[in-house]
Amino acid sequence: MSANAELVFQIFISIRRNPIMKLTPLADRVILKMVETEETTKGGIILTGSAKEKPSVAEVISVGPGGNVDGKDVVMTVKPGDKVITSQYAGTKVTLEDVEYVVVRQNDILAIVE
């Protein structure tokens, strides 16, 4: 194994043992944690996650600062702790410390659940 490959391997092992990564959204991005919802059909079949073709419910974990995005001022209207509805296929999935998050733009959020 080359010296560079050995160094990369050691860094990888160190990160796996001591995860120090933190997700901080930029601009109009929002970090969501999906909330599992359950539905039962009339026949008693339980539909979960991927079996449903409906919008997804998520909890807002972190919110970017907003600001000027694509020449327009964006004011962030969601805050950490909000429950929101988003399209099932919106955003980018990221796994951190065995927890899956989705990073979306604020305009990908369809509604705030109150």
Tab-separated table of C-alpha atoms in Angstrom:
chain	number	residue	atom	x	y	z
A	1	MET	CA	0.000	0.000	0.000
A	2	SER	CA	1.396	3.426	-0.931
A	3	ALA	CA	2.038	6.080	1.711
A	4	ASN	CA	-0.881	8.194	0.431
A	5	ALA	CA	-3.267	5.245	0.458
A	6	GLU	CA	-2.165	4.342	3.989
A	7	LEU	CA	-2.746	7.945	5.144
A	8	VAL	CA	-6.219	8.052	3.575
A	9	PHE	CA	-7.041	4.705	5.202
A	10	GLN	CA	-5.902	5.942	8.637
A	11	ILE	CA	-7.966	9.142	8.289
A	12	PHE	CA	-10.997	7.079	7.268
A	13	ILE	CA	-10.609	4.781	10.293
A	14	SER	CA	-10.170	7.790	12.587
A	15	ILE	CA	-13.332	9.445	11.281
A	16	ARG	CA	-15.324	6.211	11.632
A	17	ARG	CA	-14.214	5.863	15.267
A	18	ASN	CA	-14.711	9.528	16.155
A	19	PRO	CA	-17.359	11.052	13.907
A	20	ILE	CA	-17.002	14.812	14.187
A	21	MET	CA	-18.934	15.825	11.101
A	22	LYS	CA	-21.739	18.320	11.511
A	23	LEU	CA	-24.237	19.374	8.868
A	24	THR	CA	-24.667	23.119	8.470
A	25	PRO	CA	-27.045	24.189	5.702
A	26	LEU	CA	-26.049	27.083	3.462
A	27	ALA	CA	-28.195	29.806	1.863
A	28	ASP	CA	-31.825	28.641	1.516
A	29	ARG	CA	-31.131	25.003	2.368
A	30	VAL	CA	-32.973	23.115	5.127
A	31	ILE	CA	-31.933	19.833	6.753
A	32	LEU	CA	-34.839	17.477	7.388
A	33	LYS	CA	-35.194	14.186	9.225
A	34	MET	CA	-37.984	12.113	7.749
A	35	VAL	CA	-40.799	10.993	10.050
A	36	GLU	CA	-42.079	7.471	9.424
A	37	THR	CA	-45.809	7.461	8.810
A	38	GLU	CA	-48.010	4.400	8.789
A	39	GLU	CA	-51.195	3.854	6.905
A	40	THR	CA	-53.497	0.882	6.835
A	41	THR	CA	-55.556	-0.052	3.795
A	42	LYS	CA	-59.200	-1.123	4.089
A	43	GLY	CA	-57.983	-4.726	3.850
A	44	GLY	CA	-55.675	-4.265	6.853
A	45	ILE	CA	-52.398	-4.039	4.915
A	46	ILE	CA	-49.988	-1.587	6.529
A	47	LEU	CA	-48.250	0.736	4.059
A	48	THR	CA	-44.994	2.313	5.209
A	49	GLY	CA	-42.370	4.582	3.645
A	50	SER	CA	-41.721	3.593	0.029
A	51	ALA	CA	-45.078	1.860	-0.468
A	52	LYS	CA	-46.922	5.174	-0.412
A	53	GLU	CA	-46.990	7.646	-3.292
A	54	LYS	CA	-47.737	10.646	-1.102
A	55	PRO	CA	-45.805	13.660	0.157
A	56	SER	CA	-43.501	12.969	3.093
A	57	VAL	CA	-43.640	14.390	6.616
A	58	ALA	CA	-40.330	15.528	8.094
A	59	GLU	CA	-38.924	17.392	11.069
A	60	VAL	CA	-36.765	20.456	10.422
A	61	ILE	CA	-33.364	19.856	12.027
A	62	SER	CA	-31.414	22.892	10.839
A	63	VAL	CA	-32.034	25.958	8.665
A	64	GLY	CA	-29.643	27.969	6.507
A	65	PRO	CA	-29.371	31.751	6.863
A	66	GLY	CA	-31.324	32.607	3.709
A	67	GLY	CA	-30.027	35.741	2.020
A	68	ASN	CA	-29.629	36.472	-1.675
A	69	VAL	CA	-30.208	33.318	-3.718
A	70	ASP	CA	-30.229	33.524	-7.519
A	71	GLY	CA	-30.677	37.302	-7.342
A	72	LYS	CA	-33.669	37.151	-4.993
A	73	ASP	CA	-33.779	37.812	-1.255
A	74	VAL	CA	-34.885	34.678	0.602
A	75	VAL	CA	-36.283	34.944	4.133
A	76	MET	CA	-36.362	31.621	5.939
A	77	THR	CA	-39.870	30.848	7.216
A	78	VAL	CA	-39.225	27.423	8.751
A	79	LYS	CA	-37.359	26.828	11.988
A	80	PRO	CA	-35.810	23.820	13.752
A	81	GLY	CA	-38.501	21.627	15.286
A	82	ASP	CA	-41.167	22.438	12.678
A	83	LYS	CA	-42.989	19.507	11.090
A	84	VAL	CA	-43.222	20.005	7.331
A	85	ILE	CA	-44.545	18.280	4.236
A	86	THR	CA	-42.236	17.854	1.272
A	87	SER	CA	-42.337	15.969	-1.997
A	88	GLN	CA	-41.239	12.349	-1.634
A	89	TYR	CA	-38.395	12.842	-4.135
A	90	ALA	CA	-37.200	16.323	-3.093
A	91	GLY	CA	-33.662	17.008	-1.942
A	92	THR	CA	-30.452	15.101	-1.429
A	93	LYS	CA	-30.193	12.242	1.061
A	94	VAL	CA	-27.234	12.351	3.456
A	95	THR	CA	-26.373	9.764	6.112
A	96	LEU	CA	-24.488	10.960	9.183
A	97	GLU	CA	-23.777	8.704	12.169
A	98	ASP	CA	-26.263	6.119	10.841
A	99	VAL	CA	-29.097	8.675	10.647
A	100	GLU	CA	-30.525	9.636	7.261
A	101	TYR	CA	-31.234	13.299	6.575
A	102	VAL	CA	-32.548	15.092	3.501
A	103	VAL	CA	-31.173	18.473	2.420
A	104	VAL	CA	-33.777	20.516	0.516
A	105	ARG	CA	-34.231	24.084	-0.628
A	106	GLN	CA	-36.872	25.949	1.342
A	107	ASN	CA	-39.066	26.229	-1.768
A	108	ASP	CA	-39.185	22.382	-1.907
A	109	ILE	CA	-41.181	22.443	1.352
A	110	LEU	CA	-44.886	22.312	0.552
A	111	ALA	CA	-46.386	23.163	3.954
A	112	ILE	CA	-45.768	23.506	7.681
A	113	VAL	CA	-47.867	21.131	9.815
A	114	GLU	CA	-49.332	22.895	12.852
